[in-house]
Short mmCIF file of C-alpha atoms in Angstrom, two decimals:
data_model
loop_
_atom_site.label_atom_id
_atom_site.label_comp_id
_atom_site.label_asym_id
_atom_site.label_seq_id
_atom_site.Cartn_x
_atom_site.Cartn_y
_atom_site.Cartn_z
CA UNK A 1 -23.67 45.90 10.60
CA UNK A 2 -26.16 43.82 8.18
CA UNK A 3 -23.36 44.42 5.61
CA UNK A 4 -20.83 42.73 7.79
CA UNK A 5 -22.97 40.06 8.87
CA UNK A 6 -23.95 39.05 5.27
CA UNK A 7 -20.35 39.23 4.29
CA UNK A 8 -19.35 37.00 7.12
CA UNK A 9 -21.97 34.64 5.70
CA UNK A 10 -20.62 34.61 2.19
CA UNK A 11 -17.33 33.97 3.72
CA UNK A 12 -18.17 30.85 5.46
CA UNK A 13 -20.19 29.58 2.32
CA UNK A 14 -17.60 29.80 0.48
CA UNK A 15 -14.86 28.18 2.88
CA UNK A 16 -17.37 25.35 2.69
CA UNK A 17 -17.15 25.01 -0.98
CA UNK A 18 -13.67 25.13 -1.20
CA UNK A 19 -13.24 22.87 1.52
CA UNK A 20 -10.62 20.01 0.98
CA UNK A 21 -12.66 16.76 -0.17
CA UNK A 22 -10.20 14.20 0.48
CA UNK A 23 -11.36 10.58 -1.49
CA UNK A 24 -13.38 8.07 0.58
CA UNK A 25 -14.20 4.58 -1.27
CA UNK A 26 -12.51 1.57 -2.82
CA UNK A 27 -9.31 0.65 -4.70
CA UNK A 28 -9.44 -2.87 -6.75
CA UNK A 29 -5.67 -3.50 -7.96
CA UNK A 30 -3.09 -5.99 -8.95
CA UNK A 31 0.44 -6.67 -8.69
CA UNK A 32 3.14 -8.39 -10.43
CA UNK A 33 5.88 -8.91 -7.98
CA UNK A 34 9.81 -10.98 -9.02
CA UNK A 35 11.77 -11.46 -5.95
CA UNK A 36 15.18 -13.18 -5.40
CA UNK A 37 14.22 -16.45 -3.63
CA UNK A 38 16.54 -15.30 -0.44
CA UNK A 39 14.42 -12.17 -0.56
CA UNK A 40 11.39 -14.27 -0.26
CA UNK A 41 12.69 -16.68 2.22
CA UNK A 42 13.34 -13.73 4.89
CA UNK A 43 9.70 -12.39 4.36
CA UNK A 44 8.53 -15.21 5.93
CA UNK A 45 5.53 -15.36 3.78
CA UNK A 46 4.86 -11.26 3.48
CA UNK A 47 6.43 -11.00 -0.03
CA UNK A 48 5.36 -13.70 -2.98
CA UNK A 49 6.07 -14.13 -6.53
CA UNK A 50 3.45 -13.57 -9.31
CA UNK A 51 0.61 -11.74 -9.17
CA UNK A 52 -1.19 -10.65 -5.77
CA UNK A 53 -4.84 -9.02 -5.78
CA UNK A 54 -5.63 -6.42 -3.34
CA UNK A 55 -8.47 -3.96 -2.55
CA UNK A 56 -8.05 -0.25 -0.96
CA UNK A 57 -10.51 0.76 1.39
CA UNK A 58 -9.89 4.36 2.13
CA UNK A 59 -12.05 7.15 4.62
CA UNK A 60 -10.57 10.01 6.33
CA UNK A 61 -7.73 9.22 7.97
CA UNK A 62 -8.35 5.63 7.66
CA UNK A 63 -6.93 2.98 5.16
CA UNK A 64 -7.71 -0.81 5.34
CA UNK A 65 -6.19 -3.18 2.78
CA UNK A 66 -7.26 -6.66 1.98
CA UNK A 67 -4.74 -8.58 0.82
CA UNK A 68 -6.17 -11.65 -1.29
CA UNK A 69 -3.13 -13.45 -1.94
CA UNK A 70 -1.06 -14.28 1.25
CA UNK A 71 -4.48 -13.35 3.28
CA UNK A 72 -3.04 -10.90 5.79
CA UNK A 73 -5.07 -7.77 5.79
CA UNK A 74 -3.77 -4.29 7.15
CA UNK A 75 -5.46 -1.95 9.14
CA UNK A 76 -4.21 1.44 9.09
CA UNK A 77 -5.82 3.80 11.48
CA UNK A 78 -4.34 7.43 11.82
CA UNK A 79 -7.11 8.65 14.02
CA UNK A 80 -5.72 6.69 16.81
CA UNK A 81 -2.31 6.21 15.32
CA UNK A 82 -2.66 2.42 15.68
CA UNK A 83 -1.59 -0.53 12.79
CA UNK A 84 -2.64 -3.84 12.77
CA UNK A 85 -1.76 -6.64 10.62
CA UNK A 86 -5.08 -8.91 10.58
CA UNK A 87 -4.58 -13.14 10.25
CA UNK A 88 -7.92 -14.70 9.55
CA UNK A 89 -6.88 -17.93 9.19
CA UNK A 90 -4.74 -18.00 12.62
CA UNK A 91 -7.12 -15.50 14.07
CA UNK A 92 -4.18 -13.51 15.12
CA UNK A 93 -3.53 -9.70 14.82
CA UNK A 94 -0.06 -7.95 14.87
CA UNK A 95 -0.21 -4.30 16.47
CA UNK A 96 2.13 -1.47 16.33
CA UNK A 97 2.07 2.27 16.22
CA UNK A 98 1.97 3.84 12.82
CA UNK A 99 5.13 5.77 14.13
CA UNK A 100 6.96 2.64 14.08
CA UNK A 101 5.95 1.18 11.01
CA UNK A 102 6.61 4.37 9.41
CA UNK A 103 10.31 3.98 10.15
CA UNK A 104 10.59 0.47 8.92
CA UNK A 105 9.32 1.35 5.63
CA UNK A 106 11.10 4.94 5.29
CA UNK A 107 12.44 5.86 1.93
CA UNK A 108 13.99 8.75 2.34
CA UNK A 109 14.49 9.50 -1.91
CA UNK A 110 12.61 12.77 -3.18
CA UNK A 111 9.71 12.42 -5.38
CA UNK A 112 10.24 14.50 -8.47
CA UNK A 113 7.64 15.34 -10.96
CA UNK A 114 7.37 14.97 -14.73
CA UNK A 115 5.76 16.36 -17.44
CA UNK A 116 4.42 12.69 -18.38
CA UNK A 117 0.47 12.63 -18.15
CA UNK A 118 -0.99 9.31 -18.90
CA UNK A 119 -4.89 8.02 -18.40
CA UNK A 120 -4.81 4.75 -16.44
CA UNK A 121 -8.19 2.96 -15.55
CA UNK A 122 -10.37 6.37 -16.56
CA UNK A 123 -8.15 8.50 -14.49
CA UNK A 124 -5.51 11.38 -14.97
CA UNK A 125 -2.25 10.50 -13.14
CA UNK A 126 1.14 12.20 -13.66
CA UNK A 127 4.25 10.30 -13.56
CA UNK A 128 6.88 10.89 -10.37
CA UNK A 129 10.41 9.43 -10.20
CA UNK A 130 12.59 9.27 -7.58
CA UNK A 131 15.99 7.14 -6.53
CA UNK A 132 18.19 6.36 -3.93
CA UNK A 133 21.32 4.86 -3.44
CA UNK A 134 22.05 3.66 0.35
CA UNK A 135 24.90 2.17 2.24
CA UNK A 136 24.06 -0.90 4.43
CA UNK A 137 25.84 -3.28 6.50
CA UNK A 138 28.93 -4.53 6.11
CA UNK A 139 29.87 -2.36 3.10
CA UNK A 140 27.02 -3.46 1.11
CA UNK A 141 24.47 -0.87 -0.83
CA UNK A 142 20.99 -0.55 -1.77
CA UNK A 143 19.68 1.18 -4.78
CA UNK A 144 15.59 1.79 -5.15
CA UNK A 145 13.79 3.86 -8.26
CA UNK A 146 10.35 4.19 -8.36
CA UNK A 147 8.43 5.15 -10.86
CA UNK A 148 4.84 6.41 -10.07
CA UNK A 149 1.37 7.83 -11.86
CA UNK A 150 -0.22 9.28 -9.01
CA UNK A 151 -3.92 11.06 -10.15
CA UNK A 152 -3.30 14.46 -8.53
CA UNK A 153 -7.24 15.48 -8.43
CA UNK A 154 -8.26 12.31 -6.19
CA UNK A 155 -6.49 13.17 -2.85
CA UNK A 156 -6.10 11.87 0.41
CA UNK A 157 -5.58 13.36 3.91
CA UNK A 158 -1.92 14.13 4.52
CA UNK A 159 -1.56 11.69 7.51
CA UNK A 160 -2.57 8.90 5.58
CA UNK A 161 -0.17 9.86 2.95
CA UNK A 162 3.17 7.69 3.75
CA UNK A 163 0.83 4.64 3.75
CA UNK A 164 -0.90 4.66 0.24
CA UNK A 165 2.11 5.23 -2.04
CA UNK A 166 5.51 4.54 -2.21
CA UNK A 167 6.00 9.02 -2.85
CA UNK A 168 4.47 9.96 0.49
CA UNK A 169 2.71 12.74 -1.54
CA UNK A 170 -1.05 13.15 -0.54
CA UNK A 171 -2.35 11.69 -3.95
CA UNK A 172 -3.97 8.48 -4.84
CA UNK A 173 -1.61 6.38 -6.73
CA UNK A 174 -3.28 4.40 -9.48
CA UNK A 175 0.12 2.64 -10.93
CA UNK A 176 3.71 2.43 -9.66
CA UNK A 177 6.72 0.58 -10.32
CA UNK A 178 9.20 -0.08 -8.23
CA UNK A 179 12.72 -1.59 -8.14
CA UNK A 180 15.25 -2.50 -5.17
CA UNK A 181 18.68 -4.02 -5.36
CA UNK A 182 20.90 -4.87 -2.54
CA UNK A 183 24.44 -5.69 -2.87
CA UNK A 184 26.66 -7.18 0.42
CA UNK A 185 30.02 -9.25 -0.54
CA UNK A 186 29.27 -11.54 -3.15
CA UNK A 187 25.46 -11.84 -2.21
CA UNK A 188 22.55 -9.99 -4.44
CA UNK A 189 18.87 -9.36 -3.76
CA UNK A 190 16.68 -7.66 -6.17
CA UNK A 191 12.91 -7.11 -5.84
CA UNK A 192 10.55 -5.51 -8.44
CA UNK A 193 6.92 -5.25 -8.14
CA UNK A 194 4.65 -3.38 -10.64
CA UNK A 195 1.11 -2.19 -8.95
CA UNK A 196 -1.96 -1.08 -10.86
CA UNK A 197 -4.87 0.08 -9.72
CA UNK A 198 -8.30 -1.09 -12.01
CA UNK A 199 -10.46 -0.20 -10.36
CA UNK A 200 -11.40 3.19 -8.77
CA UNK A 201 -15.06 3.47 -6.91
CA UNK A 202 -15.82 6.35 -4.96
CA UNK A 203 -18.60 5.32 -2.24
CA UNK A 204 -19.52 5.52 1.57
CA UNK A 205 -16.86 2.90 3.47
CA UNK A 206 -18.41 0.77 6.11
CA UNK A 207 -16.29 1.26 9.52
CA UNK A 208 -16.53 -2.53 10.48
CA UNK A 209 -13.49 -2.51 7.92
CA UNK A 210 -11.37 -0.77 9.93
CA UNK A 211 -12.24 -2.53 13.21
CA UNK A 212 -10.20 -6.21 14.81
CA UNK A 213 -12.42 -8.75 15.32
CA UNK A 214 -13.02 -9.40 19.37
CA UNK A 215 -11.76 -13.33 18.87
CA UNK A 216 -8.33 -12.26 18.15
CA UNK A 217 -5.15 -12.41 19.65
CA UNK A 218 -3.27 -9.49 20.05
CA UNK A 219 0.29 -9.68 19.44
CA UNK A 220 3.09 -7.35 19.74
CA UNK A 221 4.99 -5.91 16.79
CA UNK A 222 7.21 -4.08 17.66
CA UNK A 223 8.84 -7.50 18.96
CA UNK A 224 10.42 -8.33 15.22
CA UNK A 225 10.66 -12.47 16.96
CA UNK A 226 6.87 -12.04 17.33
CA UNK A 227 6.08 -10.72 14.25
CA UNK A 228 7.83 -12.80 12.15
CA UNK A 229 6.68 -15.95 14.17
CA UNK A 230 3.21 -15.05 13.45
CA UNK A 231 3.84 -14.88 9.79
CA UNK A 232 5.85 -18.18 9.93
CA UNK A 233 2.22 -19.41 11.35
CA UNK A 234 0.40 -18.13 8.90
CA UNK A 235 3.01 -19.05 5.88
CA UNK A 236 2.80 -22.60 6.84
CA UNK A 237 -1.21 -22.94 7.22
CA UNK A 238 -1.22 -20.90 3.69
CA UNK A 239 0.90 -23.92 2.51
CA UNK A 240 -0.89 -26.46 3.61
CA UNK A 241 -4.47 -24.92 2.56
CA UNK A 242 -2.59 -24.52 -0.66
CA UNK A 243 -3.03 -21.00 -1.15
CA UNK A 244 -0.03 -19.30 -2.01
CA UNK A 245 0.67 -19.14 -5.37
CA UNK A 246 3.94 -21.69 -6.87
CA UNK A 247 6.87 -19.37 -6.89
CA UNK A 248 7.14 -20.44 -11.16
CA UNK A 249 7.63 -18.43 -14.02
CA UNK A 250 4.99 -20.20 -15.85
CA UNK A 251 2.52 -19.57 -12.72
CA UNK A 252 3.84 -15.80 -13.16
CA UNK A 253 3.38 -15.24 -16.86
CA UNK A 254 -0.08 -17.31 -16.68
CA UNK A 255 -1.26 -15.01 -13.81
CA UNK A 256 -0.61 -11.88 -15.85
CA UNK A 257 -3.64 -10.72 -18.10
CA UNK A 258 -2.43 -9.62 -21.47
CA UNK A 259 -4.42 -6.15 -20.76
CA UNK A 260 -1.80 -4.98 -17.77
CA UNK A 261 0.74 -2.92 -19.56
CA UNK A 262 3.51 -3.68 -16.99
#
């Protein structure tokens, strides 16, 4: 009976030890993003050209992301499978469930593996492709390929998965490129955005980041007239505060330090 007892012991020491440690801390990175201008002009302010600067704030099932350039921070809480887009200027906050952002953003293309290792910003990442071709309205088609480095040792709970990288794998992704073109009649929309992560510091993350502030309005998302009327609002105080970045391609090569490799 001791025997058992002390082996039951041993057994739950070392499930402890070899219990998942999913990453908690903070992501510092920057983007290079080339849109076609119609592109741009249906974002209604959520996609720009040139460079954007972002930080990751990741814990549990948990991710918030602060969004420097347009100034829209996201709030992704799994836990209570809530999302909320976060307006400090307006003081407004767009709320959905995750379910339903999920299925906005789908891409359904299969992330493949390489053997391509490569050491970005002090960390081991291995490269994943992955491409789809899909048909779209009125005989039109879409073609995406992404190319990602995701670092396979710094991982992140499964849930919170779909919303970190564009591969949906469970892995922190420290640089990714992707490309999207969309052909309908004679019209053409291509986006490309290159994202690198610089920074990566693993530390205890405050939970006031993942909370709405009690001053703001609540609106509806899953409403697309809502949503995008909110981020009209918000485009056109970014304007006038003079915010957004001039949608140039001397603004764009001038934003771009010559130590990104992208």
């Amino acid at each position: 009976m001791k025997k058992l007892f002390v082996f039951a012991i041993c057994m739950m020491a070392w499930m402890t030890c070899n219990a998942q440690e999913y990453f908690e801390g903070t992501l510092k990175a920057r983007s290079y993003e080339k849109h076609s201008n119609i592109v741009v002009k249906f974002s209604k302010g959520m996609l720009v050209n040139g460079a954007r600067d972002a930080e990751m704030h990741i814990k549990g099932k948990k991710l918030a992301v602060v969004d420097k350039t347009v100034n829209v921070h996201t709030i992704y809480n799994l836990e209570e499978q809530s999302l909320y887009f976060l307006f400090p200027y307006i003081k407004k906050a767009i709320q959905m469930p995750t379910s339903h952002f999920a299925k906005m953003t789908a891409n359904n293309a299969t992330p493949t593996p390489t053997d391509v290792y490569k050491t970005i910003s002090g960390q081991k990442c291995r490269l994943y492709t992955a491409e789809k071709i899909e048909n779209v309205g009125g005989g039109g088609t879409t073609k995406i390929k992404n190319q990602v480095y995701l670092c396979e040792d710094l991982q992140v709970d499964p849930a919170l998965a779909p919303f970190v990288t564009p591969t949906g794998l469970p892995y922190l992704g420290i640089k990714y490129i992707i490309d999207s073109n969309s052909r309908v009649g004679i019209m053409t929309m291509d986006s490309h955005t290159a994202y690198e992560v610089k920074e990566v510091i693993p530390c205890s993350v405050d939970e006031s980041l993942f909370e709405v502030p009690a001053d703001y309005e609540i609106v509806d998302g899953t409403s697309n007239s809502k949503m995008l009327g909110v981020y009209s609002e918000n485009n056109k105080v970014m304007k006038k505060m003079k915010k957004g970045k001039p949608e140039t391609e001397k603004e764009i090569t001038f934003d771009i330090n010559e130590e990104w490799d992208f």
